[in-house]
Amino acid sequence: IGLYFVWLGHYTRWLIPASFVGFICWIAISAEDSDPDSPAIPYFTVFMSLWATLYLESWKRQQIRTAKKWGMIDFEQAEQPRPEFDAISSFRESPVTGLQEKYFPDAKRYPVLIYSTLISTMFILTVAFAIIAIYIFRAFLSAPAPKGKVSIGSFGLGSIIGSGLNAVQIQVMNVVYEVIAQKLTDAENHRTETQYEDALIA
């Protein structure tokens, strides 16, 4: 979280020259009788392209400096295993301490990762089909009624019902996502808390 605020401050400082140049271009455009095709625009786009490149390179350096200052470089190597980490009776020599440590081989983790990917893909497709079905249902309800008849679409309820169904779908799937993501991440059996949190968020 702290690194986010460092980025926010860095980004804000870099916006100062961009906003200054943008303000000058805005004045130049306004002075030309409201003509949107100002000759200042191409120069501004070139400037913003250079600005974006320089900003990203500057942030990379700032990020490394901050991580080094806060002792965040390679801290994962010395991080203790999670209490829930199940080594499945496998041990190896630690590359950090040289002592024997619990180890979950990649040959056992990869099948679980493939399974997690398949489940995630299935849920993505499920949500996509649900959204398509809701929009089709919404279009059906919003269709105009034949002459002399009254339908739900006549009262504008098609859009309201469709939006309501979409909101319900989002809330229900959020609960399902949370439960499934937790179970899949637990099954992946990550060694450290950092690895576990990264996998859960991703």
Short mmCIF file of N, CA and C in Angstrom, two decimals, residues 7-189:
data_model
loop_
_atom_site.label_atom_id
_atom_site.label_comp_id
_atom_site.label_asym_id
_atom_site.label_seq_id
_atom_site.Cartn_x
_atom_site.Cartn_y
_atom_site.Cartn_z
N TRP A 7 4.05 5.94 -5.68
CA TRP A 7 3.76 6.09 -7.11
C TRP A 7 2.84 7.28 -7.36
N LEU A 8 1.83 7.46 -6.50
CA LEU A 8 0.88 8.56 -6.68
C LEU A 8 1.58 9.91 -6.61
N GLY A 9 2.49 10.06 -5.64
CA GLY A 9 3.24 11.30 -5.53
C GLY A 9 4.16 11.52 -6.72
N HIS A 10 4.81 10.44 -7.17
CA HIS A 10 5.70 10.53 -8.32
C HIS A 10 4.92 10.91 -9.58
N TYR A 11 3.77 10.28 -9.76
CA TYR A 11 2.93 10.56 -10.93
C TYR A 11 2.42 12.00 -10.91
N THR A 12 2.03 12.47 -9.74
CA THR A 12 1.53 13.85 -9.61
C THR A 12 2.61 14.86 -9.97
N ARG A 13 3.84 14.61 -9.51
CA ARG A 13 4.95 15.52 -9.84
C ARG A 13 5.20 15.55 -11.34
N TRP A 14 5.10 14.39 -11.97
CA TRP A 14 5.34 14.33 -13.42
C TRP A 14 4.19 14.95 -14.22
N LEU A 15 3.03 15.06 -13.63
CA LEU A 15 1.90 15.68 -14.32
C LEU A 15 2.06 17.20 -14.45
N ILE A 16 2.91 17.78 -13.61
CA ILE A 16 3.08 19.24 -13.64
C ILE A 16 3.57 19.73 -15.00
N PRO A 17 4.69 19.18 -15.54
CA PRO A 17 5.10 19.66 -16.87
C PRO A 17 4.10 19.31 -17.96
N ALA A 18 3.45 18.14 -17.85
CA ALA A 18 2.46 17.76 -18.86
C ALA A 18 1.27 18.73 -18.86
N SER A 19 0.82 19.09 -17.66
CA SER A 19 -0.31 20.02 -17.58
C SER A 19 0.08 21.42 -18.05
N PHE A 20 1.33 21.81 -17.79
CA PHE A 20 1.80 23.14 -18.24
C PHE A 20 1.80 23.22 -19.76
N VAL A 21 2.38 22.19 -20.42
CA VAL A 21 2.40 22.17 -21.89
C VAL A 21 0.98 22.06 -22.44
N GLY A 22 0.14 21.24 -21.79
CA GLY A 22 -1.24 21.11 -22.23
C GLY A 22 -2.01 22.41 -22.13
N PHE A 23 -1.72 23.18 -21.07
CA PHE A 23 -2.39 24.47 -20.90
C PHE A 23 -1.98 25.44 -22.01
N ILE A 24 -0.70 25.43 -22.38
CA ILE A 24 -0.24 26.29 -23.48
C ILE A 24 -0.92 25.91 -24.78
N CYS A 25 -1.03 24.59 -25.04
CA CYS A 25 -1.71 24.14 -26.26
C CYS A 25 -3.19 24.53 -26.25
N TRP A 26 -3.81 24.47 -25.08
CA TRP A 26 -5.22 24.86 -24.97
C TRP A 26 -5.40 26.34 -25.29
N ILE A 27 -4.47 27.17 -24.81
CA ILE A 27 -4.53 28.60 -25.13
C ILE A 27 -4.36 28.82 -26.63
N ALA A 28 -3.43 28.06 -27.24
CA ALA A 28 -3.19 28.21 -28.68
C ALA A 28 -4.42 27.81 -29.48
N ILE A 29 -5.09 26.74 -29.05
CA ILE A 29 -6.31 26.30 -29.74
C ILE A 29 -7.42 27.33 -29.57
N SER A 30 -7.56 27.86 -28.35
CA SER A 30 -8.63 28.83 -28.07
C SER A 30 -8.43 30.13 -28.85
N ALA A 31 -7.19 30.45 -29.15
CA ALA A 31 -6.90 31.72 -29.84
C ALA A 31 -7.18 31.64 -31.34
N GLU A 32 -7.50 30.45 -31.85
CA GLU A 32 -7.69 30.28 -33.29
C GLU A 32 -9.16 30.14 -33.65
N ASP A 33 -9.99 30.96 -33.06
CA ASP A 33 -11.42 31.00 -33.40
C ASP A 33 -12.07 29.63 -33.26
N SER A 34 -11.75 28.93 -32.18
CA SER A 34 -12.37 27.63 -31.86
C SER A 34 -12.14 26.57 -32.94
N ASP A 35 -11.07 26.70 -33.70
CA ASP A 35 -10.75 25.68 -34.70
C ASP A 35 -10.06 24.51 -34.01
N PRO A 36 -10.69 23.31 -34.02
CA PRO A 36 -10.09 22.17 -33.30
C PRO A 36 -8.82 21.64 -33.96
N ASP A 37 -8.61 21.95 -35.25
CA ASP A 37 -7.43 21.47 -35.96
C ASP A 37 -6.28 22.47 -35.81
N SER A 38 -5.79 22.57 -34.60
CA SER A 38 -4.72 23.52 -34.32
C SER A 38 -3.36 22.90 -34.66
N PRO A 39 -2.43 23.69 -35.17
CA PRO A 39 -1.08 23.16 -35.43
C PRO A 39 -0.33 22.79 -34.15
N ALA A 40 -0.86 23.20 -32.99
CA ALA A 40 -0.19 22.88 -31.73
C ALA A 40 -0.42 21.42 -31.32
N ILE A 41 -1.49 20.80 -31.84
CA ILE A 41 -1.84 19.44 -31.42
C ILE A 41 -0.76 18.42 -31.77
N PRO A 42 -0.21 18.41 -33.00
CA PRO A 42 0.85 17.42 -33.30
C PRO A 42 2.05 17.54 -32.37
N TYR A 43 2.43 18.78 -32.03
CA TYR A 43 3.56 18.97 -31.12
C TYR A 43 3.23 18.44 -29.72
N PHE A 44 1.99 18.64 -29.32
CA PHE A 44 1.59 18.15 -28.00
C PHE A 44 1.59 16.63 -27.95
N THR A 45 1.15 15.98 -29.03
CA THR A 45 1.14 14.51 -29.05
C THR A 45 2.57 13.96 -29.01
N VAL A 46 3.50 14.62 -29.71
CA VAL A 46 4.90 14.19 -29.66
C VAL A 46 5.45 14.36 -28.24
N PHE A 47 5.12 15.50 -27.64
CA PHE A 47 5.58 15.75 -26.27
C PHE A 47 5.03 14.70 -25.31
N MET A 48 3.75 14.35 -25.42
CA MET A 48 3.14 13.38 -24.51
C MET A 48 3.72 11.98 -24.72
N SER A 49 4.10 11.65 -25.95
CA SER A 49 4.75 10.36 -26.20
C SER A 49 6.09 10.29 -25.49
N LEU A 50 6.87 11.36 -25.61
CA LEU A 50 8.16 11.41 -24.91
C LEU A 50 7.95 11.44 -23.40
N TRP A 51 6.95 12.19 -22.96
CA TRP A 51 6.66 12.28 -21.53
C TRP A 51 6.32 10.92 -20.94
N ALA A 52 5.48 10.15 -21.63
CA ALA A 52 5.08 8.83 -21.14
C ALA A 52 6.28 7.90 -21.02
N THR A 53 7.16 7.93 -22.03
CA THR A 53 8.35 7.07 -22.00
C THR A 53 9.28 7.44 -20.85
N LEU A 54 9.56 8.73 -20.72
CA LEU A 54 10.44 9.20 -19.66
C LEU A 54 9.84 8.95 -18.28
N TYR A 55 8.52 9.13 -18.18
CA TYR A 55 7.86 8.90 -16.89
C TYR A 55 8.00 7.45 -16.45
N LEU A 56 7.77 6.51 -17.36
CA LEU A 56 7.87 5.09 -17.02
C LEU A 56 9.28 4.72 -16.59
N GLU A 57 10.28 5.23 -17.31
CA GLU A 57 11.67 4.94 -16.94
C GLU A 57 12.01 5.55 -15.59
N SER A 58 11.51 6.76 -15.35
CA SER A 58 11.75 7.41 -14.07
C SER A 58 11.11 6.65 -12.93
N TRP A 59 9.88 6.12 -13.16
CA TRP A 59 9.19 5.38 -12.11
C TRP A 59 9.91 4.07 -11.81
N LYS A 60 10.46 3.41 -12.82
CA LYS A 60 11.21 2.17 -12.57
C LYS A 60 12.37 2.43 -11.61
N ARG A 61 13.07 3.53 -11.83
CA ARG A 61 14.20 3.86 -10.96
C ARG A 61 13.71 4.22 -9.56
N GLN A 62 12.64 5.01 -9.50
CA GLN A 62 12.10 5.40 -8.20
C GLN A 62 11.61 4.18 -7.43
N GLN A 63 10.99 3.24 -8.12
CA GLN A 63 10.48 2.03 -7.47
C GLN A 63 11.61 1.21 -6.87
N ILE A 64 12.70 1.05 -7.63
CA ILE A 64 13.85 0.28 -7.13
C ILE A 64 14.49 0.98 -5.94
N ARG A 65 14.64 2.31 -6.03
CA ARG A 65 15.21 3.07 -4.91
C ARG A 65 14.37 2.92 -3.65
N THR A 66 13.05 3.04 -3.81
CA THR A 66 12.16 2.92 -2.65
C THR A 66 12.19 1.52 -2.06
N ALA A 67 12.16 0.50 -2.94
CA ALA A 67 12.20 -0.88 -2.46
C ALA A 67 13.50 -1.16 -1.71
N LYS A 68 14.61 -0.64 -2.21
CA LYS A 68 15.89 -0.84 -1.53
C LYS A 68 15.92 -0.10 -0.19
N LYS A 69 15.36 1.11 -0.17
CA LYS A 69 15.33 1.90 1.05
C LYS A 69 14.48 1.23 2.12
N TRP A 70 13.38 0.60 1.73
CA TRP A 70 12.47 -0.05 2.67
C TRP A 70 12.84 -1.50 2.96
N GLY A 71 13.93 -1.98 2.37
CA GLY A 71 14.34 -3.37 2.61
C GLY A 71 13.43 -4.39 1.96
N MET A 72 12.89 -4.04 0.80
CA MET A 72 11.96 -4.95 0.12
C MET A 72 12.63 -5.76 -0.99
N ILE A 73 13.93 -5.55 -1.21
CA ILE A 73 14.63 -6.29 -2.25
C ILE A 73 14.93 -7.70 -1.77
N ASP A 74 14.46 -8.70 -2.51
CA ASP A 74 14.73 -10.12 -2.21
C ASP A 74 14.25 -10.54 -0.83
N PHE A 75 13.26 -9.83 -0.27
CA PHE A 75 12.79 -10.22 1.05
C PHE A 75 12.05 -11.55 1.03
N GLU A 76 11.53 -11.94 -0.15
CA GLU A 76 10.78 -13.19 -0.23
C GLU A 76 11.67 -14.41 -0.02
N GLN A 77 12.97 -14.28 -0.32
CA GLN A 77 13.86 -15.42 -0.16
C GLN A 77 13.99 -15.83 1.30
N ALA A 78 13.90 -14.85 2.21
CA ALA A 78 14.03 -15.14 3.63
C ALA A 78 12.67 -15.27 4.32
N GLU A 79 11.59 -15.18 3.56
CA GLU A 79 10.25 -15.25 4.15
C GLU A 79 9.95 -16.66 4.63
N GLN A 80 9.34 -16.75 5.80
CA GLN A 80 9.03 -18.05 6.39
C GLN A 80 7.85 -18.71 5.67
N PRO A 81 7.83 -20.05 5.62
CA PRO A 81 6.70 -20.74 4.97
C PRO A 81 5.39 -20.51 5.72
N ARG A 82 4.29 -20.55 5.00
CA ARG A 82 2.97 -20.44 5.62
C ARG A 82 2.71 -21.67 6.48
N PRO A 83 1.97 -21.49 7.59
CA PRO A 83 1.61 -22.66 8.41
C PRO A 83 0.79 -23.68 7.62
N GLU A 84 0.03 -23.20 6.62
CA GLU A 84 -0.82 -24.10 5.83
C GLU A 84 -0.05 -24.81 4.72
N PHE A 85 1.22 -24.44 4.54
CA PHE A 85 2.01 -25.04 3.46
C PHE A 85 2.21 -26.52 3.71
N ASP A 86 1.76 -27.33 2.77
CA ASP A 86 1.86 -28.79 2.89
C ASP A 86 2.95 -29.26 1.93
N ALA A 87 4.01 -29.80 2.47
CA ALA A 87 5.15 -30.17 1.65
C ALA A 87 5.01 -31.54 1.00
N ILE A 88 3.98 -32.30 1.32
CA ILE A 88 3.76 -33.63 0.75
C ILE A 88 5.03 -34.48 0.93
N SER A 89 5.64 -34.40 2.11
CA SER A 89 6.79 -35.23 2.48
C SER A 89 8.00 -35.03 1.57
N SER A 90 8.13 -33.86 0.94
CA SER A 90 9.29 -33.60 0.08
C SER A 90 10.18 -32.56 0.76
N PHE A 91 11.48 -32.78 0.67
CA PHE A 91 12.45 -31.86 1.27
C PHE A 91 13.56 -31.56 0.26
N ARG A 92 14.18 -30.39 0.43
CA ARG A 92 15.32 -30.03 -0.39
C ARG A 92 16.23 -29.11 0.41
N GLU A 93 17.42 -28.87 -0.11
CA GLU A 93 18.34 -27.96 0.56
C GLU A 93 17.98 -26.53 0.20
N SER A 94 17.80 -25.70 1.21
CA SER A 94 17.42 -24.31 0.98
C SER A 94 18.54 -23.55 0.28
N PRO A 95 18.23 -22.82 -0.80
CA PRO A 95 19.27 -22.03 -1.47
C PRO A 95 19.75 -20.84 -0.64
N VAL A 96 19.02 -20.50 0.43
CA VAL A 96 19.37 -19.36 1.27
C VAL A 96 20.17 -19.79 2.49
N THR A 97 19.62 -20.77 3.24
CA THR A 97 20.25 -21.18 4.50
C THR A 97 21.12 -22.42 4.36
N GLY A 98 20.91 -23.20 3.30
CA GLY A 98 21.65 -24.45 3.14
C GLY A 98 21.10 -25.60 3.96
N LEU A 99 20.03 -25.35 4.71
CA LEU A 99 19.41 -26.38 5.53
C LEU A 99 18.29 -27.07 4.77
N GLN A 100 17.86 -28.22 5.28
CA GLN A 100 16.74 -28.94 4.68
C GLN A 100 15.45 -28.17 4.95
N GLU A 101 14.62 -28.05 3.93
CA GLU A 101 13.35 -27.36 4.08
C GLU A 101 12.26 -28.10 3.33
N LYS A 102 11.01 -27.83 3.73
CA LYS A 102 9.86 -28.42 3.04
C LYS A 102 9.79 -27.89 1.61
N TYR A 103 9.34 -28.75 0.72
CA TYR A 103 9.36 -28.39 -0.70
C TYR A 103 8.18 -29.03 -1.40
N PHE A 104 7.48 -28.21 -2.21
CA PHE A 104 6.36 -28.72 -3.01
C PHE A 104 6.81 -28.69 -4.47
N PRO A 105 7.12 -29.83 -5.07
CA PRO A 105 7.70 -29.84 -6.43
C PRO A 105 6.74 -29.30 -7.48
N ASP A 106 7.33 -28.71 -8.52
CA ASP A 106 6.54 -28.14 -9.61
C ASP A 106 5.72 -29.20 -10.33
N ALA A 107 6.24 -30.43 -10.36
CA ALA A 107 5.52 -31.51 -11.05
C ALA A 107 4.16 -31.77 -10.40
N LYS A 108 4.04 -31.46 -9.11
CA LYS A 108 2.76 -31.62 -8.42
C LYS A 108 1.92 -30.34 -8.48
N ARG A 109 2.60 -29.20 -8.63
CA ARG A 109 1.86 -27.93 -8.65
C ARG A 109 1.26 -27.65 -10.03
N TYR A 110 1.96 -28.00 -11.10
CA TYR A 110 1.48 -27.67 -12.44
C TYR A 110 0.10 -28.24 -12.76
N PRO A 111 -0.19 -29.50 -12.42
CA PRO A 111 -1.56 -30.00 -12.68
C PRO A 111 -2.63 -29.17 -11.97
N VAL A 112 -2.31 -28.72 -10.74
CA VAL A 112 -3.27 -27.89 -10.00
C VAL A 112 -3.44 -26.54 -10.69
N LEU A 113 -2.34 -25.96 -11.19
CA LEU A 113 -2.43 -24.68 -11.89
C LEU A 113 -3.24 -24.80 -13.17
N ILE A 114 -3.05 -25.91 -13.88
CA ILE A 114 -3.84 -26.14 -15.11
C ILE A 114 -5.32 -26.27 -14.76
N TYR A 115 -5.60 -27.00 -13.68
CA TYR A 115 -6.99 -27.16 -13.23
C TYR A 115 -7.59 -25.79 -12.86
N SER A 116 -6.81 -24.97 -12.16
CA SER A 116 -7.28 -23.63 -11.77
C SER A 116 -7.56 -22.78 -13.00
N THR A 117 -6.69 -22.88 -14.01
CA THR A 117 -6.89 -22.12 -15.24
C THR A 117 -8.16 -22.54 -15.96
N LEU A 118 -8.42 -23.85 -16.00
CA LEU A 118 -9.63 -24.35 -16.66
C LEU A 118 -10.88 -23.88 -15.93
N ILE A 119 -10.85 -23.94 -14.60
CA ILE A 119 -12.01 -23.49 -13.81
C ILE A 119 -12.25 -21.99 -14.02
N SER A 120 -11.16 -21.21 -14.00
CA SER A 120 -11.29 -19.76 -14.21
C SER A 120 -11.86 -19.45 -15.59
N THR A 121 -11.38 -20.17 -16.60
CA THR A 121 -11.89 -19.98 -17.96
C THR A 121 -13.37 -20.32 -18.04
N MET A 122 -13.77 -21.39 -17.36
CA MET A 122 -15.17 -21.79 -17.35
C MET A 122 -16.05 -20.70 -16.74
N PHE A 123 -15.57 -20.08 -15.66
CA PHE A 123 -16.36 -19.02 -15.02
C PHE A 123 -16.42 -17.78 -15.89
N ILE A 124 -15.34 -17.47 -16.59
CA ILE A 124 -15.35 -16.32 -17.50
C ILE A 124 -16.39 -16.52 -18.60
N LEU A 125 -16.42 -17.73 -19.17
CA LEU A 125 -17.40 -18.03 -20.21
C LEU A 125 -18.82 -18.01 -19.65
N THR A 126 -18.98 -18.51 -18.41
CA THR A 126 -20.31 -18.52 -17.79
C THR A 126 -20.84 -17.10 -17.63
N VAL A 127 -19.98 -16.20 -17.14
CA VAL A 127 -20.39 -14.80 -16.97
C VAL A 127 -20.69 -14.16 -18.32
N ALA A 128 -19.87 -14.46 -19.33
CA ALA A 128 -20.11 -13.89 -20.66
C ALA A 128 -21.46 -14.33 -21.20
N PHE A 129 -21.78 -15.62 -21.06
CA PHE A 129 -23.08 -16.12 -21.53
C PHE A 129 -24.23 -15.51 -20.73
N ALA A 130 -24.02 -15.33 -19.41
CA ALA A 130 -25.06 -14.73 -18.57
C ALA A 130 -25.35 -13.30 -19.01
N ILE A 131 -24.30 -12.55 -19.29
CA ILE A 131 -24.49 -11.16 -19.73
C ILE A 131 -25.20 -11.10 -21.08
N ILE A 132 -24.79 -11.99 -21.99
CA ILE A 132 -25.45 -12.04 -23.31
C ILE A 132 -26.93 -12.38 -23.16
N ALA A 133 -27.22 -13.37 -22.28
CA ALA A 133 -28.62 -13.77 -22.07
C ALA A 133 -29.44 -12.63 -21.48
N ILE A 134 -28.84 -11.88 -20.55
CA ILE A 134 -29.55 -10.76 -19.94
C ILE A 134 -29.86 -9.68 -20.98
N TYR A 135 -28.91 -9.40 -21.85
CA TYR A 135 -29.13 -8.37 -22.87
C TYR A 135 -30.18 -8.82 -23.90
N ILE A 136 -30.17 -10.12 -24.23
CA ILE A 136 -31.20 -10.62 -25.14
C ILE A 136 -32.58 -10.51 -24.48
N PHE A 137 -32.65 -10.89 -23.19
CA PHE A 137 -33.91 -10.79 -22.46
C PHE A 137 -34.37 -9.34 -22.35
N ARG A 138 -33.41 -8.45 -22.13
CA ARG A 138 -33.72 -7.02 -22.04
C ARG A 138 -34.27 -6.50 -23.37
N ALA A 139 -33.63 -6.92 -24.47
CA ALA A 139 -34.10 -6.49 -25.79
C ALA A 139 -35.49 -7.04 -26.09
N PHE A 140 -35.75 -8.27 -25.62
CA PHE A 140 -37.06 -8.89 -25.83
C PHE A 140 -38.15 -8.11 -25.08
N LEU A 141 -37.84 -7.72 -23.82
CA LEU A 141 -38.82 -6.98 -23.03
C LEU A 141 -39.02 -5.56 -23.57
N SER A 142 -37.96 -5.00 -24.16
CA SER A 142 -38.04 -3.62 -24.65
C SER A 142 -38.64 -3.52 -26.04
N ALA A 143 -38.90 -4.67 -26.66
CA ALA A 143 -39.45 -4.65 -28.03
C ALA A 143 -40.83 -4.00 -28.02
N PRO A 144 -41.13 -3.18 -29.01
CA PRO A 144 -42.44 -2.53 -29.06
C PRO A 144 -43.56 -3.55 -29.27
N ALA A 145 -44.68 -3.29 -28.65
CA ALA A 145 -45.83 -4.19 -28.76
C ALA A 145 -46.53 -3.99 -30.10
N PRO A 146 -47.22 -5.03 -30.58
CA PRO A 146 -48.02 -4.88 -31.81
C PRO A 146 -49.08 -3.80 -31.61
N LYS A 147 -49.58 -3.29 -32.71
CA LYS A 147 -50.56 -2.21 -32.65
C LYS A 147 -51.78 -2.63 -31.84
N GLY A 148 -52.16 -1.76 -30.95
CA GLY A 148 -53.36 -2.02 -30.16
C GLY A 148 -53.11 -2.86 -28.93
N LYS A 149 -51.86 -3.27 -28.67
CA LYS A 149 -51.56 -4.08 -27.50
C LYS A 149 -50.54 -3.36 -26.62
N VAL A 150 -50.51 -3.78 -25.35
CA VAL A 150 -49.59 -3.17 -24.38
C VAL A 150 -48.60 -4.23 -23.93
N SER A 151 -47.33 -3.85 -23.85
CA SER A 151 -46.29 -4.78 -23.39
C SER A 151 -45.47 -4.12 -22.30
N ILE A 152 -44.56 -4.90 -21.70
CA ILE A 152 -43.69 -4.35 -20.66
C ILE A 152 -42.83 -3.23 -21.24
N GLY A 153 -42.43 -3.41 -22.52
CA GLY A 153 -41.61 -2.39 -23.15
C GLY A 153 -42.31 -1.05 -23.27
N SER A 154 -43.63 -1.07 -23.27
CA SER A 154 -44.39 0.18 -23.38
C SER A 154 -44.18 1.06 -22.16
N PHE A 155 -43.87 0.45 -21.01
CA PHE A 155 -43.67 1.21 -19.77
C PHE A 155 -42.18 1.44 -19.48
N GLY A 156 -41.32 1.02 -20.38
CA GLY A 156 -39.88 1.20 -20.17
C GLY A 156 -39.31 0.30 -19.11
N LEU A 157 -40.01 -0.81 -18.79
CA LEU A 157 -39.54 -1.71 -17.73
C LEU A 157 -38.46 -2.67 -18.21
N GLY A 158 -38.33 -2.84 -19.52
CA GLY A 158 -37.32 -3.76 -20.04
C GLY A 158 -35.92 -3.39 -19.59
N SER A 159 -35.61 -2.10 -19.69
CA SER A 159 -34.28 -1.63 -19.29
C SER A 159 -34.08 -1.78 -17.79
N ILE A 160 -35.13 -1.49 -17.01
CA ILE A 160 -35.03 -1.58 -15.55
C ILE A 160 -34.84 -3.03 -15.11
N ILE A 161 -35.63 -3.94 -15.66
CA ILE A 161 -35.53 -5.35 -15.29
C ILE A 161 -34.17 -5.92 -15.71
N GLY A 162 -33.72 -5.55 -16.93
CA GLY A 162 -32.41 -6.02 -17.39
C GLY A 162 -31.28 -5.54 -16.50
N SER A 163 -31.33 -4.28 -16.10
CA SER A 163 -30.30 -3.73 -15.20
C SER A 163 -30.35 -4.41 -13.85
N GLY A 164 -31.57 -4.69 -13.35
CA GLY A 164 -31.71 -5.38 -12.07
C GLY A 164 -31.13 -6.78 -12.12
N LEU A 165 -31.42 -7.51 -13.19
CA LEU A 165 -30.86 -8.86 -13.35
C LEU A 165 -29.34 -8.83 -13.43
N ASN A 166 -28.82 -7.84 -14.12
CA ASN A 166 -27.36 -7.71 -14.23
C ASN A 166 -26.73 -7.43 -12.88
N ALA A 167 -27.37 -6.58 -12.08
CA ALA A 167 -26.86 -6.27 -10.74
C ALA A 167 -26.87 -7.51 -9.85
N VAL A 168 -27.96 -8.29 -9.92
CA VAL A 168 -28.06 -9.53 -9.13
C VAL A 168 -26.98 -10.51 -9.57
N GLN A 169 -26.79 -10.63 -10.88
CA GLN A 169 -25.76 -11.55 -11.41
C GLN A 169 -24.38 -11.18 -10.90
N ILE A 170 -24.08 -9.87 -10.86
CA ILE A 170 -22.77 -9.41 -10.39
C ILE A 170 -22.56 -9.76 -8.93
N GLN A 171 -23.57 -9.50 -8.09
CA GLN A 171 -23.45 -9.78 -6.66
C GLN A 171 -23.31 -11.27 -6.38
N VAL A 172 -24.11 -12.08 -7.05
CA VAL A 172 -24.04 -13.53 -6.84
C VAL A 172 -22.69 -14.08 -7.29
N MET A 173 -22.23 -13.66 -8.46
CA MET A 173 -20.97 -14.17 -8.98
C MET A 173 -19.78 -13.69 -8.15
N ASN A 174 -19.88 -12.51 -7.54
CA ASN A 174 -18.80 -12.05 -6.66
C ASN A 174 -18.61 -12.99 -5.49
N VAL A 175 -19.72 -13.44 -4.90
CA VAL A 175 -19.64 -14.39 -3.78
C VAL A 175 -19.05 -15.71 -4.26
N VAL A 176 -19.51 -16.19 -5.41
CA VAL A 176 -19.01 -17.45 -5.96
C VAL A 176 -17.52 -17.33 -6.29
N TYR A 177 -17.12 -16.20 -6.90
CA TYR A 177 -15.71 -15.98 -7.23
C TYR A 177 -14.83 -16.08 -6.00
N GLU A 178 -15.27 -15.42 -4.93
CA GLU A 178 -14.46 -15.37 -3.71
C GLU A 178 -14.23 -16.77 -3.15
N VAL A 179 -15.29 -17.57 -3.11
CA VAL A 179 -15.18 -18.92 -2.56
C VAL A 179 -14.30 -19.79 -3.45
N ILE A 180 -14.54 -19.76 -4.75
CA ILE A 180 -13.77 -20.59 -5.69
C ILE A 180 -12.30 -20.17 -5.71
N ALA A 181 -12.05 -18.85 -5.73
CA ALA A 181 -10.67 -18.36 -5.76
C ALA A 181 -9.90 -18.80 -4.52
N GLN A 182 -10.58 -18.77 -3.36
CA GLN A 182 -9.94 -19.19 -2.12
C GLN A 182 -9.57 -20.67 -2.17
N LYS A 183 -10.49 -21.50 -2.63
CA LYS A 183 -10.25 -22.95 -2.68
C LYS A 183 -9.16 -23.29 -3.70
N LEU A 184 -9.19 -22.64 -4.86
CA LEU A 184 -8.19 -22.93 -5.88
C LEU A 184 -6.79 -22.49 -5.43
N THR A 185 -6.71 -21.33 -4.77
CA THR A 185 -5.42 -20.86 -4.29
C THR A 185 -4.89 -21.75 -3.18
N ASP A 186 -5.78 -22.24 -2.31
CA ASP A 186 -5.36 -23.18 -1.27
C ASP A 186 -4.81 -24.46 -1.89
N ALA A 187 -5.46 -24.93 -2.96
CA ALA A 187 -5.02 -26.16 -3.62
C ALA A 187 -3.66 -25.99 -4.29
N GLU A 188 -3.33 -24.77 -4.71
CA GLU A 188 -2.04 -24.52 -5.35
C GLU A 188 -0.88 -24.61 -4.36
N ASN A 189 -1.18 -24.54 -3.05
CA ASN A 189 -0.20 -24.83 -2.00
C ASN A 189 1.05 -23.95 -2.12
#
